[in-house]
Coordinates of N, CA and C in Angstrom, one line a residue:
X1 N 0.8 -1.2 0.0 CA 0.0 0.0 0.0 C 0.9 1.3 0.0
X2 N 1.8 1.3 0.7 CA 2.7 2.2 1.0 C 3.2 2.5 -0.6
X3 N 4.2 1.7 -1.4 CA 4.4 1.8 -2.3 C 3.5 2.4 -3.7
X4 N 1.9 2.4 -3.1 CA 0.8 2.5 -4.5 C 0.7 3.9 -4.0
X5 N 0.7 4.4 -2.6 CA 0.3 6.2 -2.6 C 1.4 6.5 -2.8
X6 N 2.5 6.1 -1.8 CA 4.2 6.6 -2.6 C 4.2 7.3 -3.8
X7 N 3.6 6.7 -5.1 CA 3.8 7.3 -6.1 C 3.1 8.3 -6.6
X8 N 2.1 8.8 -5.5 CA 1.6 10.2 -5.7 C 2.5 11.0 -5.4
X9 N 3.7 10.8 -5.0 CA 4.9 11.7 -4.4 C 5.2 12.6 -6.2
X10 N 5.0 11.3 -7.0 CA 6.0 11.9 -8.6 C 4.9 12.5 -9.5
X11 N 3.8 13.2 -8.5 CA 3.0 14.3 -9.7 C 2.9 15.4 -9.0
X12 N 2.6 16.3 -10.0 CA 2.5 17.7 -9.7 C 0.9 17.9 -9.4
X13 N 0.4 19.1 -9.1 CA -1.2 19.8 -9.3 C -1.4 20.0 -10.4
X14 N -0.1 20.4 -11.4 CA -0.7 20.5 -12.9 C -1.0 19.0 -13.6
X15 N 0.4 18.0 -12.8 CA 0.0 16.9 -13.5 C -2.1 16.0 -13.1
X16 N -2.2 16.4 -12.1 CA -3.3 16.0 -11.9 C -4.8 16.8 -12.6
X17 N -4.2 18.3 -12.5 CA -5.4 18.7 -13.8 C -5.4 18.1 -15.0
X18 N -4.4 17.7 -15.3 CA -3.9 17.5 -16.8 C -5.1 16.2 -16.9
X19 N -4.3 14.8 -16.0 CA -5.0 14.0 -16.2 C -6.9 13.8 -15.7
X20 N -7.0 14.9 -14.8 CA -8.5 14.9 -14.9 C -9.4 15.5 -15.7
X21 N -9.0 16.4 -16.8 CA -9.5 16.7 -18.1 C -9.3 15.8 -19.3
X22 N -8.5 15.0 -18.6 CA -7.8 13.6 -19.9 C -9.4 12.5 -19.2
X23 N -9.2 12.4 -18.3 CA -10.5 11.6 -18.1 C -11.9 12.1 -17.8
X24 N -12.4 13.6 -18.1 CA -13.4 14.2 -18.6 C -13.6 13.9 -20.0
X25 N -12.8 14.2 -20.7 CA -12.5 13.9 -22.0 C -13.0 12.7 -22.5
X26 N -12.7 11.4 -21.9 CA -12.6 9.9 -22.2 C -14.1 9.5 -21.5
X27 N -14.1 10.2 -20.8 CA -15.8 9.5 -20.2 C -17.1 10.4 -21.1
X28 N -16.5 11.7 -21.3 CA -17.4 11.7 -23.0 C -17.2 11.1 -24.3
X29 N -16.1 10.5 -24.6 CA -16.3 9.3 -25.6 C -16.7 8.5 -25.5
X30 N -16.6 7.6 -24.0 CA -17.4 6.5 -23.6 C -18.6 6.7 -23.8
X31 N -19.4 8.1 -23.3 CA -20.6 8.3 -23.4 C -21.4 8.0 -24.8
X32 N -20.4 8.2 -25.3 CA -20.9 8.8 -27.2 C -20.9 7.1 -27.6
X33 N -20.1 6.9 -27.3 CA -19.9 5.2 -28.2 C -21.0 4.0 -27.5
X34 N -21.5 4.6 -25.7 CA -22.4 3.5 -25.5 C -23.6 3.9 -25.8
X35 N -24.0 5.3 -26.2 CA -25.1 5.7 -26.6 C -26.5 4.6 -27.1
X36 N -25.8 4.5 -28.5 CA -26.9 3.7 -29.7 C -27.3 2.4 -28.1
X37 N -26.6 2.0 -27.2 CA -27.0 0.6 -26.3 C -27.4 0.3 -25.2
X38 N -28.3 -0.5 -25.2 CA -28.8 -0.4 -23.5 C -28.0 -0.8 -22.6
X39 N -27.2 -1.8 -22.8 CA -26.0 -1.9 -21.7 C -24.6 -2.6 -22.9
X40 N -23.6 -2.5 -22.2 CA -22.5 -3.2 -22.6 C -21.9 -4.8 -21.9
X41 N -21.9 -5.5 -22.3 CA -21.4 -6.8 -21.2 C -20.3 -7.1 -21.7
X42 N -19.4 -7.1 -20.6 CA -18.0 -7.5 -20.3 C -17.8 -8.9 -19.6
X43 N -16.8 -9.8 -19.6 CA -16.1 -10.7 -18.5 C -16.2 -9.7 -17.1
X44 N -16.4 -10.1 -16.0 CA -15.9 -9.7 -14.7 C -14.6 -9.5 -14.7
X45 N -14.0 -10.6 -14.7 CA -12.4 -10.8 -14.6 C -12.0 -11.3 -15.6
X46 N -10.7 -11.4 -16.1 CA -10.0 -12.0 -17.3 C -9.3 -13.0 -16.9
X47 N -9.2 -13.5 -15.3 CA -8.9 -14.4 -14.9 C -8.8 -15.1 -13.3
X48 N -8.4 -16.3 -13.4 CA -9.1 -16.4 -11.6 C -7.1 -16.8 -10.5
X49 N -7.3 -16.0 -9.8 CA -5.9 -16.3 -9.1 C -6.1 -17.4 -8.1
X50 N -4.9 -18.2 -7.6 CA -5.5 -18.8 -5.9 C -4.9 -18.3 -4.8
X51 N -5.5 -18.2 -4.0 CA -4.7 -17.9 -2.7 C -3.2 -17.5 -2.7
X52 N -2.1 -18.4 -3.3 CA -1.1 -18.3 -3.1 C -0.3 -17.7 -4.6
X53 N -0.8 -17.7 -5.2 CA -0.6 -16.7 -6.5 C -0.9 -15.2 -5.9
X54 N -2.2 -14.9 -5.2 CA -2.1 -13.6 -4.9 C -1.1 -13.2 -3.7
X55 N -0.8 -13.9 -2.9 CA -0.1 -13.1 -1.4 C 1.2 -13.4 -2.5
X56 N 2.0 -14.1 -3.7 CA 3.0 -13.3 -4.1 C 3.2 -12.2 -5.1
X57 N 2.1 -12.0 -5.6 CA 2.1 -10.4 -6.2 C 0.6 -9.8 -6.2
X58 N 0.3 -9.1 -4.9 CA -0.8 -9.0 -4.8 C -1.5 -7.4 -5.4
X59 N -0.2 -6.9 -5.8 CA -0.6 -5.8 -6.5 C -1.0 -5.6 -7.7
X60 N -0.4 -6.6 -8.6 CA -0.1 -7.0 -10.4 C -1.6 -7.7 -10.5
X61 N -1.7 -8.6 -9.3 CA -3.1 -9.4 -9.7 C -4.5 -9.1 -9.4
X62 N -4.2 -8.0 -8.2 CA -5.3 -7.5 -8.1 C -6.1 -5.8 -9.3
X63 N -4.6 -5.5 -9.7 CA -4.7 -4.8 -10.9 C -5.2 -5.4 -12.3
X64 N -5.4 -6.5 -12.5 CA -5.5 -7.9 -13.4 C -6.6 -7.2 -13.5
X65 N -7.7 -7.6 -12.2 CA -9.2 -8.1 -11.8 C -9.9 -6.9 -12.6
X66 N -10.1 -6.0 -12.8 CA -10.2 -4.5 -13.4 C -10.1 -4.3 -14.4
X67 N -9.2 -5.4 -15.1 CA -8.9 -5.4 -16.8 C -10.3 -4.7 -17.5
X68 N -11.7 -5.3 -17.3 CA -12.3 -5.3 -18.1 C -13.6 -4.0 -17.5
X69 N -13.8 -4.0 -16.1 CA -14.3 -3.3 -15.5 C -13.5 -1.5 -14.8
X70 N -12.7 -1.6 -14.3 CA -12.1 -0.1 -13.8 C -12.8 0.5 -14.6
X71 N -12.1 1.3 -15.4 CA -12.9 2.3 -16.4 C -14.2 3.2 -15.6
X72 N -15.2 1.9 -15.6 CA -16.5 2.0 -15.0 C -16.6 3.2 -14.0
X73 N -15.9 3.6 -13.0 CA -15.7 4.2 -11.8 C -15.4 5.4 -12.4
X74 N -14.3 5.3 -12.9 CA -13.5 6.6 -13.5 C -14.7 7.4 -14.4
X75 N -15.2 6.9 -15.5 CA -16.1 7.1 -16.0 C -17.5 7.5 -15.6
X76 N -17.4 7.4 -14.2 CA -19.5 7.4 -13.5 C -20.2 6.6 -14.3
X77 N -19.9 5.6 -14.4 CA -21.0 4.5 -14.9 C -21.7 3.8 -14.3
X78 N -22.6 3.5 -14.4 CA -23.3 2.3 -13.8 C -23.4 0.8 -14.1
X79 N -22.9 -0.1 -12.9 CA -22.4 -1.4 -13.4 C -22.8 -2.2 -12.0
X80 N -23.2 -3.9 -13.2 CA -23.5 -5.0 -12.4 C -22.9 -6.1 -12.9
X81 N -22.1 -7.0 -11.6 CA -21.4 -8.0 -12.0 C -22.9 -9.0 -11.7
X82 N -22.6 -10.4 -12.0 CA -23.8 -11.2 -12.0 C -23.0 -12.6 -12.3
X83 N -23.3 -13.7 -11.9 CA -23.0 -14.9 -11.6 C -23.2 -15.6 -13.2
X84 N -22.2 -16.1 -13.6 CA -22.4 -16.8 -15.0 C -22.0 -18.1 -15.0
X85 N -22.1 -19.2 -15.7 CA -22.1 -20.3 -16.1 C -20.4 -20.5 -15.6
X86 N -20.0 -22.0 -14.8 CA -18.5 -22.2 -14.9 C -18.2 -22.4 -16.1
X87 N -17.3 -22.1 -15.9 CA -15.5 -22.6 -16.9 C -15.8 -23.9 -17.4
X88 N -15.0 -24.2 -18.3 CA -14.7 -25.3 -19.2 C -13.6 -25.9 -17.6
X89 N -12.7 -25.5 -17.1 CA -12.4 -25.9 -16.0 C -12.9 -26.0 -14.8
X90 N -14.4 -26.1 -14.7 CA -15.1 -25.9 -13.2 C -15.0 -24.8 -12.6
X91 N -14.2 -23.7 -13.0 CA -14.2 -22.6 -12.1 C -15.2 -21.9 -12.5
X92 N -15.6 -21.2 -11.5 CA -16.9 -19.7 -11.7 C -16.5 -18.8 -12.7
X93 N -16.8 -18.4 -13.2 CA -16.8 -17.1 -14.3 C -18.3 -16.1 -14.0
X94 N -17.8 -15.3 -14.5 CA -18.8 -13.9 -14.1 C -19.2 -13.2 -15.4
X95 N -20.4 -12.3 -16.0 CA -20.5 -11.2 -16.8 C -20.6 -9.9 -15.6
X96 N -20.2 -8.8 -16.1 CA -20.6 -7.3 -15.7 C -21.1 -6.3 -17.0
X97 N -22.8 -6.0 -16.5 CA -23.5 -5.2 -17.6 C -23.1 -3.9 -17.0
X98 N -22.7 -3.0 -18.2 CA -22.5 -2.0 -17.9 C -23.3 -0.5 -18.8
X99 N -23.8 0.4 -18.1 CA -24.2 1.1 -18.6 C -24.0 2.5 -18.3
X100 N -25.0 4.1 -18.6 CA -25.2 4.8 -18.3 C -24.9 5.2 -16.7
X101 N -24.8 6.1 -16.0 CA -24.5 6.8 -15.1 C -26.3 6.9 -14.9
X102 N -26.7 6.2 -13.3 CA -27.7 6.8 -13.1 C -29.0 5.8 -13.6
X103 N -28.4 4.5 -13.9 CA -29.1 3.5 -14.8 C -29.0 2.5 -14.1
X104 N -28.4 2.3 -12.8 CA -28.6 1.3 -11.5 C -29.8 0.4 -11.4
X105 N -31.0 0.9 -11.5 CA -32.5 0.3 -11.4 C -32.5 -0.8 -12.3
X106 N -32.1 -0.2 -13.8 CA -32.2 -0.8 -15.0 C -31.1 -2.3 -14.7
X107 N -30.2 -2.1 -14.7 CA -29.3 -3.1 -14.2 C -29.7 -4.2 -13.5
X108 N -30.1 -3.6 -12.0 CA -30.6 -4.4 -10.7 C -32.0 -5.5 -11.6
X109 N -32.7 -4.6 -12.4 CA -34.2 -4.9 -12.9 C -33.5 -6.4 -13.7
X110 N -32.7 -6.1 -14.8 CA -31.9 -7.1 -15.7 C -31.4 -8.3 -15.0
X111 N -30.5 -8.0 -14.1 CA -29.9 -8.8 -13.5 C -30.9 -9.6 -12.6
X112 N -31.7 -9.3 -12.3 CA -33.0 -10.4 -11.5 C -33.6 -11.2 -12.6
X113 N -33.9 -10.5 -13.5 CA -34.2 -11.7 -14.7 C -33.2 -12.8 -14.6
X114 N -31.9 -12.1 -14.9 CA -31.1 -12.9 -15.6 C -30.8 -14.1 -14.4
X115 N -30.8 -13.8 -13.4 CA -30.7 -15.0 -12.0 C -32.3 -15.9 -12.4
X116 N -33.2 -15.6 -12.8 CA -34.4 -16.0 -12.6 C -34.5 -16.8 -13.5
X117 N -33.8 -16.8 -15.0 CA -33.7 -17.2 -16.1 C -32.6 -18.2 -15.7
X118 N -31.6 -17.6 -15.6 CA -30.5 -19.1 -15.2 C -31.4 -20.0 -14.3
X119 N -32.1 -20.1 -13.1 CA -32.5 -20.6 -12.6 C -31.7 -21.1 -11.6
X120 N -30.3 -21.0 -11.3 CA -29.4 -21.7 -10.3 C -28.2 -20.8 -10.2
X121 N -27.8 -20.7 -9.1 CA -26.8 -20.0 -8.9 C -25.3 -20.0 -9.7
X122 N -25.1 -21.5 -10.2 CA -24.3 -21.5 -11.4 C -24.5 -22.7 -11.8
X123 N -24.0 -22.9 -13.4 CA -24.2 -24.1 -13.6 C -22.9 -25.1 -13.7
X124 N -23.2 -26.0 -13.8 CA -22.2 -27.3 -13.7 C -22.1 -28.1 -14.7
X125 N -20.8 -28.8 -15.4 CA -20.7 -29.5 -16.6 C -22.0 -30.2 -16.7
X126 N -22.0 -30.6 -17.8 CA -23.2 -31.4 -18.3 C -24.8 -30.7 -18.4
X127 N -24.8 -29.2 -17.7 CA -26.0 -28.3 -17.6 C -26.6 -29.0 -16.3
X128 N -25.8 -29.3 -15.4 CA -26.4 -29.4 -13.8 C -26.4 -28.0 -13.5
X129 N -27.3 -28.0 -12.2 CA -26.9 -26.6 -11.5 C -27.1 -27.2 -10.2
X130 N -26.2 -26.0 -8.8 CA -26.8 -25.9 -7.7 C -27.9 -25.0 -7.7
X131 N -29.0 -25.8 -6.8 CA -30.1 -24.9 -7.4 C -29.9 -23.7 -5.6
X132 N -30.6 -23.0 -5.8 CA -30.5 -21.7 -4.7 C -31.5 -22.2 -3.8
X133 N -31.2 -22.4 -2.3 CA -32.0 -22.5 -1.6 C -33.3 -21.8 -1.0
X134 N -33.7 -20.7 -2.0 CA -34.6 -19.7 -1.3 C -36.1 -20.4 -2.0

């Protein structure tokens, strides 16, 4: 942690206007290009670490997890990760819909279908599922 604010040591106040008009800038192109769509769907993650993969680079890997998602934040967007079908390897995999700023409802609304439609909390080779206990 020390080492990640540390390097707020090597900017200036101009460098920081600089870059926050660089990302005013980029969250109105985002704007413009998600326009024509009601949401955008991404992977969650690009990949899954274990335990001991993260405690030895837990900075690189946790910077990984964001590949597809960060943006989102920077941007004021509004986004939902949601439980998808495992891996060809048994592991979990995830989508995140992403949209508009202020489009939260819309999302939440989606995302209950889409649990309601899968029917199970994930599924399992062969199209088993664990089904949800509720």
């Amino acid at each position: 942690m020390r080492a990640i604010v540390g390097n707020g040591l090597n900017y200036s106040a101009c460098d920081a206007y600089r870059a926050e008009y660089l990302r005013a800038e980029l969250t109105r192109q985002i704007n413009r290009l998600l326009a024509p769509f009601d949401a955008l769907v991404v992977p969650t993650s690009p990949t899954i670490r274990t335990l001991a993969e993260m405690a030895q680079e837990p900075v690189l890997f946790n910077s990984q997890f964001g590949t597809y998602t960060n943006f989102t934040n920077l941007a004021d967007l509004s986004a939902l990760a949601l439980p998808a079908a495992l891996r060809d390897d048994g592991l979990p995999a995830g989508i995140t819909l992403i949209a508009p700023a202020w489009h939260d409802r819309a999302l939440a609304a989606f995302g209950q279908r889409w649990q309601q439609r899968l029917g199970c909390r994930s599924a399992l080779p062969g199209g088993r599922c664990l089904r949800s206990r509720r």
